[in-house]
mmCIF file of C-alpha atoms in Angstrom:
data_model
loop_
_atom_site.group_PDB
_atom_site.id
_atom_site.type_symbol
_atom_site.label_atom_id
_atom_site.label_comp_id
_atom_site.label_asym_id
_atom_site.label_seq_id
_atom_site.Cartn_x
_atom_site.Cartn_y
_atom_site.Cartn_z
ATOM 1 C CA MET A 859 86.307 81.277 109.952
ATOM 2 C CA LEU A 860 87.287 79.007 107.050
ATOM 3 C CA ASN A 861 83.771 77.572 106.805
ATOM 4 C CA VAL A 862 82.333 81.088 106.850
ATOM 5 C CA LEU A 863 84.664 82.912 104.470
ATOM 6 C CA LEU A 864 85.450 80.394 101.765
ATOM 7 C CA PRO A 865 81.815 79.657 100.815
ATOM 8 C CA ALA A 866 81.435 83.362 100.067
ATOM 9 C CA LEU A 867 84.605 83.471 97.979
ATOM 10 C CA GLY A 868 83.868 80.086 96.466
ATOM 11 C CA GLY A 869 80.471 81.289 95.334
ATOM 12 C CA VAL A 870 82.134 84.119 93.443
ATOM 13 C CA LEU A 871 84.541 81.706 91.735
ATOM 14 C CA GLY A 872 81.948 79.035 91.000
ATOM 15 C CA VAL A 873 82.539 76.612 93.888
ATOM 16 C CA PRO A 874 79.188 75.293 95.204
ATOM 17 C CA SER A 875 78.043 77.304 98.215
ATOM 18 C CA GLY A 876 77.056 74.202 100.144
ATOM 19 C CA HIS A 877 80.597 72.854 99.995
ATOM 20 C CA ARG A 878 82.453 73.101 103.289
ATOM 21 C CA ALA A 879 86.154 72.719 103.934
ATOM 22 C CA PRO A 880 86.697 69.524 105.965
ATOM 23 C CA ARG A 881 88.382 69.441 109.338
ATOM 24 C CA PRO A 882 91.713 67.617 109.745
ATOM 25 C CA ASP A 883 90.090 65.130 112.168
ATOM 26 C CA GLN A 884 87.578 63.951 109.565
ATOM 27 C CA GLY A 885 87.965 60.822 107.454
ATOM 28 C CA PRO A 886 89.954 60.566 104.207
ATOM 29 C CA GLU A 887 86.831 60.992 102.065
ATOM 30 C CA ARG A 888 86.019 64.314 103.722
ATOM 31 C CA ARG A 889 89.651 65.444 103.761
ATOM 32 C CA ALA A 890 89.890 64.746 100.030
ATOM 33 C CA SER A 891 87.274 67.438 99.442
ATOM 34 C CA ALA A 892 89.770 69.986 100.810
ATOM 35 C CA ALA A 893 91.474 69.933 97.407
ATOM 36 C CA PRO A 894 89.258 72.678 95.881
ATOM 37 C CA TRP A 895 90.219 75.101 98.666
ATOM 38 C CA HIS A 896 93.884 74.193 98.315
ATOM 39 C CA TRP A 897 93.687 74.829 94.569
ATOM 40 C CA LEU A 898 91.787 78.057 95.142
ATOM 41 C CA LYS A 899 94.557 79.464 97.345
ATOM 42 C CA LEU A 900 97.214 78.371 94.842
ATOM 43 C CA ALA A 901 95.229 79.986 92.015
ATOM 44 C CA LEU A 902 95.130 83.308 93.879
ATOM 45 C CA ASP A 903 98.925 83.163 94.162
ATOM 46 C CA GLU A 904 99.148 82.980 90.352
ATOM 47 C CA VAL A 905 97.397 86.348 89.964
ATOM 48 C CA ASP A 906 99.762 89.294 89.476
ATOM 49 C CA TYR A 907 97.533 91.720 91.356
ATOM 50 C CA GLY A 908 97.838 92.007 95.119
ATOM 51 C CA LEU A 909 94.696 90.447 96.639
ATOM 52 C CA VAL A 910 93.709 90.786 100.293
ATOM 53 C CA ILE A 911 90.521 89.397 101.862
ATOM 54 C CA VAL A 912 89.379 91.062 105.075
ATOM 55 C CA VAL A 913 86.444 90.822 107.456
ATOM 56 C CA GLN A 914 85.303 93.742 109.553
ATOM 57 C CA PRO A 915 86.954 95.615 111.121
ATOM 58 C CA GLY A 916 89.891 95.121 108.770
ATOM 59 C CA ARG A 917 91.078 91.714 109.976
ATOM 60 C CA VAL A 918 93.003 89.932 107.226
ATOM 61 C CA VAL A 919 92.005 86.328 106.636
ATOM 62 C CA HIS A 920 93.958 85.742 103.437
ATOM 63 C CA MET A 921 96.328 87.468 101.025
ATOM 64 C CA ASN A 922 98.127 86.240 97.945
ATOM 65 C CA HIS A 923 101.891 86.321 97.458
ATOM 66 C CA VAL A 924 101.889 89.641 95.557
ATOM 67 C CA ALA A 925 100.060 91.364 98.403
ATOM 68 C CA ARG A 926 102.426 89.884 100.990
ATOM 69 C CA ALA A 927 105.433 91.154 99.051
ATOM 70 C CA GLU A 928 103.976 94.637 98.565
ATOM 71 C CA LEU A 929 102.886 95.071 102.178
ATOM 72 C CA ASP A 930 106.424 94.249 103.275
ATOM 73 C CA GLY A 931 107.676 97.291 101.372
ATOM 74 C CA GLU A 932 106.551 100.909 101.236
ATOM 75 C CA HIS A 933 102.946 100.236 100.256
ATOM 76 C CA PRO A 934 100.417 102.732 101.706
ATOM 77 C CA LEU A 935 98.811 99.799 103.535
ATOM 78 C CA ARG A 936 100.626 97.713 106.124
ATOM 79 C CA MET A 937 99.982 94.824 108.467
ATOM 80 C CA ALA A 938 99.648 95.405 112.211
ATOM 81 C CA GLY A 939 99.254 91.965 113.714
ATOM 82 C CA GLU A 940 96.301 90.405 111.892
ATOM 83 C CA HIS A 941 94.819 93.752 110.886
ATOM 84 C CA LEU A 942 95.299 95.951 107.842
ATOM 85 C CA GLN A 943 96.200 99.568 108.581
ATOM 86 C CA THR A 944 97.121 102.644 106.567
ATOM 87 C CA ARG A 945 100.676 103.924 106.660
ATOM 88 C CA TRP A 946 99.518 107.561 106.439
ATOM 89 C CA SER A 947 96.873 109.026 108.752
ATOM 90 C CA GLY A 948 95.208 110.882 105.874
ATOM 91 C CA ASP A 949 94.287 107.565 104.229
ATOM 92 C CA GLU A 950 92.701 106.059 107.344
ATOM 93 C CA GLY A 951 89.261 107.625 106.917
ATOM 94 C CA PRO A 952 88.753 106.795 103.211
ATOM 95 C CA VAL A 953 89.894 103.186 103.688
ATOM 96 C CA ARG A 954 87.728 102.705 106.778
ATOM 97 C CA ASP A 955 84.676 104.167 105.023
ATOM 98 C CA ALA A 956 85.243 102.049 101.907
ATOM 99 C CA LEU A 957 85.465 98.848 103.971
ATOM 100 C CA ALA A 958 82.327 99.786 105.893
ATOM 101 C CA ASP A 959 80.406 100.572 102.694
ATOM 102 C CA ALA A 960 81.451 97.244 101.182
ATOM 103 C CA ALA A 961 80.486 95.244 104.271
ATOM 104 C CA GLN A 962 77.277 97.057 105.203
ATOM 105 C CA ARG A 963 75.938 98.475 101.923
ATOM 106 C CA ASP A 964 77.389 96.087 99.343
ATOM 107 C CA ARG A 965 79.141 98.991 97.615
ATOM 108 C CA ARG A 966 82.313 98.704 95.583
ATOM 109 C CA CYS A 967 84.689 101.564 94.890
ATOM 110 C CA MET A 968 88.160 102.600 93.755
ATOM 111 C CA LEU A 969 90.543 104.351 96.152
ATOM 112 C CA ALA A 970 93.760 106.261 95.487
ATOM 113 C CA ILE A 971 95.954 106.279 98.588
ATOM 114 C CA GLY A 972 99.563 106.991 99.483
ATOM 115 C CA GLN A 973 101.844 109.894 98.735
ATOM 116 C CA GLY A 974 103.992 110.986 95.804
ATOM 117 C CA THR A 975 105.447 108.208 93.693
ATOM 118 C CA GLY A 976 104.137 105.671 96.209
ATOM 119 C CA ARG A 977 100.518 106.499 95.430
ATOM 120 C CA VAL A 978 98.488 103.450 94.377
ATOM 121 C CA SER A 979 94.943 102.566 93.391
ATOM 122 C CA ILE A 980 92.933 99.956 95.278
ATOM 123 C CA ALA A 981 89.628 98.364 94.265
ATOM 124 C CA VAL A 982 87.358 97.543 97.211
ATOM 125 C CA VAL A 983 84.859 94.790 96.361
ATOM 126 C CA PRO A 984 82.266 93.187 98.678
ATOM 127 C CA LEU A 985 82.113 89.384 98.850
ATOM 128 C CA PRO A 986 78.588 88.638 100.119
ATOM 129 C CA ALA A 987 77.942 85.692 102.416
ATOM 130 C CA ALA A 988 76.812 82.517 100.677
ATOM 131 C CA ASP A 989 73.944 81.824 103.094
ATOM 132 C CA VAL A 990 71.772 83.707 105.550
ATOM 133 C CA GLY A 991 73.488 84.051 108.904
ATOM 134 C CA GLU A 992 76.985 83.711 107.500
ATOM 135 C CA VAL A 993 79.588 86.464 107.408
ATOM 136 C CA GLY A 994 80.646 88.143 104.180
ATOM 137 C CA ALA A 995 84.083 89.535 103.449
ATOM 138 C CA THR A 996 85.723 92.300 101.429
ATOM 139 C CA LEU A 997 88.309 91.904 98.688
ATOM 140 C CA LEU A 998 91.011 94.535 98.183
ATOM 141 C CA MET A 999 92.777 94.462 94.813
ATOM 142 C CA PHE A 1000 95.997 96.462 94.429
ATOM 143 C CA SER A 1001 97.052 98.181 91.224
ATOM 144 C CA LYS A 1002 99.974 96.548 89.424
ATOM 145 C CA ARG A 1003 103.487 97.965 89.688
ATOM 146 C CA GLN A 1004 104.420 96.949 86.150
ATOM 147 C CA VAL A 1005 102.722 96.362 82.821
ATOM 148 C CA CYS A 1006 103.382 92.644 82.789
ATOM 149 C CA GLN A 1007 105.290 89.937 84.623
ATOM 150 C CA GLN A 1008 108.766 89.275 83.202
ATOM 151 C CA LEU A 1009 107.991 85.589 82.661
ATOM 152 C CA SER A 1010 104.869 86.543 80.707
ATOM 153 C CA VAL A 1011 106.963 88.766 78.432
ATOM 154 C CA GLU A 1012 109.511 85.982 77.958
ATOM 155 C CA GLY A 1013 106.736 83.497 77.190
ATOM 156 C CA PHE A 1014 105.222 85.936 74.686
ATOM 157 C CA ALA A 1015 108.635 86.342 73.054
ATOM 158 C CA ARG A 1016 109.118 82.581 72.734
ATOM 159 C CA CYS A 1017 105.613 82.126 71.293
ATOM 160 C CA HIS A 1018 106.407 84.604 68.534
ATOM 161 C CA GLY A 1019 109.962 83.434 67.877
ATOM 162 C CA LEU A 1020 111.745 86.578 69.044
ATOM 163 C CA THR A 1021 115.526 86.452 69.317
ATOM 164 C CA ALA A 1022 117.299 87.038 72.630
ATOM 165 C CA ALA A 1023 118.218 90.573 71.559
ATOM 166 C CA GLU A 1024 114.643 91.321 70.483
ATOM 167 C CA THR A 1025 113.383 90.004 73.808
ATOM 168 C CA GLN A 1026 115.660 92.413 75.670
ATOM 169 C CA VAL A 1027 114.328 95.302 73.587
ATOM 170 C CA LEU A 1028 110.755 94.203 74.296
ATOM 171 C CA LYS A 1029 111.472 94.086 78.038
ATOM 172 C CA ALA A 1030 112.923 97.589 77.864
ATOM 173 C CA LEU A 1031 109.841 98.908 76.070
ATOM 174 C CA CYS A 1032 107.618 97.230 78.671
ATOM 175 C CA ALA A 1033 109.591 99.050 81.368
ATOM 176 C CA GLY A 1034 108.472 102.318 79.783
ATOM 177 C CA VAL A 1035 111.713 103.433 78.150
ATOM 178 C CA THR A 1036 111.932 104.964 74.682
ATOM 179 C CA PRO A 1037 113.843 103.276 71.829
ATOM 180 C CA ASN A 1038 116.632 105.830 72.324
ATOM 181 C CA GLU A 1039 116.852 105.028 76.053
ATOM 182 C CA ALA A 1040 116.722 101.307 75.274
ATOM 183 C CA ALA A 1041 119.684 101.694 72.913
ATOM 184 C CA LYS A 1042 121.718 103.398 75.644
ATOM 185 C CA CYS A 1043 120.777 100.789 78.262
ATOM 186 C CA LEU A 1044 121.598 97.896 75.945
ATOM 187 C CA GLY A 1045 124.779 99.475 74.586
ATOM 188 C CA VAL A 1046 123.732 99.398 70.933
ATOM 189 C CA ARG A 1047 122.965 101.943 68.238
ATOM 190 C CA LEU A 1048 119.512 103.476 67.969
ATOM 191 C CA SER A 1049 119.288 102.128 64.423
ATOM 192 C CA THR A 1050 119.805 98.610 65.800
ATOM 193 C CA VAL A 1051 116.940 99.009 68.265
ATOM 194 C CA ARG A 1052 114.690 100.409 65.540
ATOM 195 C CA THR A 1053 115.479 97.413 63.345
ATOM 196 C CA GLN A 1054 114.705 95.058 66.236
ATOM 197 C CA VAL A 1055 111.444 96.875 67.003
ATOM 198 C CA GLY A 1056 110.457 96.497 63.349
ATOM 199 C CA SER A 1057 111.227 92.785 63.518
ATOM 200 C CA ILE A 1058 109.220 92.409 66.742
ATOM 201 C CA ARG A 1059 106.239 94.148 65.160
ATOM 202 C CA ALA A 1060 106.456 91.943 62.079
ATOM 203 C CA LYS A 1061 106.586 88.744 64.138
ATOM 204 C CA THR A 1062 103.760 89.757 66.492
ATOM 205 C CA GLY A 1063 101.542 91.472 63.948
ATOM 206 C CA ALA A 1064 101.614 94.739 65.907
ATOM 207 C CA GLN A 1065 100.889 97.848 63.840
ATOM 208 C CA SER A 1066 102.819 100.142 66.189
ATOM 209 C CA ILE A 1067 104.708 100.181 69.480
ATOM 210 C CA ARG A 1068 101.463 101.206 71.185
ATOM 211 C CA ASP A 1069 99.703 98.199 69.668
ATOM 212 C CA LEU A 1070 102.580 95.984 70.809
ATOM 213 C CA MET A 1071 102.299 97.291 74.372
ATOM 214 C CA GLN A 1072 98.558 96.648 74.340
ATOM 215 C CA GLN A 1073 99.223 93.050 73.333
ATOM 216 C CA VAL A 1074 101.671 92.658 76.199
ATOM 217 C CA ALA A 1075 99.341 94.354 78.702
ATOM 218 C CA ARG A 1076 96.640 91.803 77.871
ATOM 219 C CA LEU A 1077 98.882 88.803 78.549
ATOM 220 C CA PRO A 1078 97.819 86.456 81.343
ATOM 221 C CA PRO A 1079 100.144 86.483 84.355
ATOM 222 C CA LEU A 1080 102.962 83.955 84.505
ATOM 223 C CA VAL A 1081 104.702 84.356 87.842
ATOM 224 C CA SER A 1082 107.887 82.694 89.019
ATOM 225 C CA ALA A 1083 107.536 79.342 90.776
ATOM 226 C CA LEU A 1084 110.238 80.522 93.208
ATOM 227 C CA ARG A 1085 108.123 83.380 94.581
ATOM 228 C CA THR A 1086 106.116 81.219 97.004
ATOM 229 C CA GLN A 1087 109.081 80.389 99.233
ATOM 230 C CA ALA A 1088 110.461 83.916 98.935
ATOM 231 C CA ALA A 1089 107.175 85.393 100.116
ATOM 232 C CA ALA A 1090 106.907 82.833 102.897
ATOM 233 C CA ASP A 1091 110.400 83.719 104.092
ATOM 234 C CA ARG A 1092 109.397 87.381 104.386
ATOM 235 C CA ARG A 1093 106.138 86.932 106.267
ATOM 236 C CA PRO A 1094 103.922 83.989 107.229
ATOM 237 C CA ALA A 1095 100.542 84.134 105.537
ATOM 238 C CA PRO A 1096 97.519 84.824 107.782
ATOM 239 C CA ARG A 1097 95.738 81.624 108.758
ATOM 240 C CA LEU A 1098 92.470 80.933 106.987
ATOM 241 C CA ASP A 1099 91.150 78.733 109.770
ATOM 242 C CA ALA A 1100 91.630 81.279 112.549
#
């Protein structure tokens, strides 16, 4: 399965389609060419969107650490063995049809599944096979649970020389609270928060709080280096060479 799936994904990301992942029993020269696939999997783990790659009929062949963490919780999708299933029966039909359309008709779509506050959006994107006779796959991309990763916000704050107090205010704003709510959470006066917001805007060049939030929303992800072991402790990743 590795030699079938990864050429398709590699083609999307710019890895030559003729490149094949070497087997462990091959010589050191061939094994050395496994590095691109190793880097590719690590790169997917640095993305702050949940990413799941499936082949029909819904068998998971790879997922990144965000997806593993979310599927362990109350996400509308869940793992059943090696297969992806819906948690609610009402979502089964739309998900099944979207996967079939991606695999058979090369159609991409956006789904909204789940119930109440647990409702999420999922992009379903076909990954065509690299060569004739090979099997394509489908990529599921989960909506984010937060505007930006905490480490990204902290990195942004350091880049712009924000103080520790200003960084805490920025984190509060990124969590969706108002300046008044931020003042209560941080135990300071509203006037203090307003002064800090003004300082943040001056240092970042933001014209308004909305402009500031747009800057933060556009930040590249910077995820914790500790998350890999934490995710592995929760659930072993599906094998790519199955």
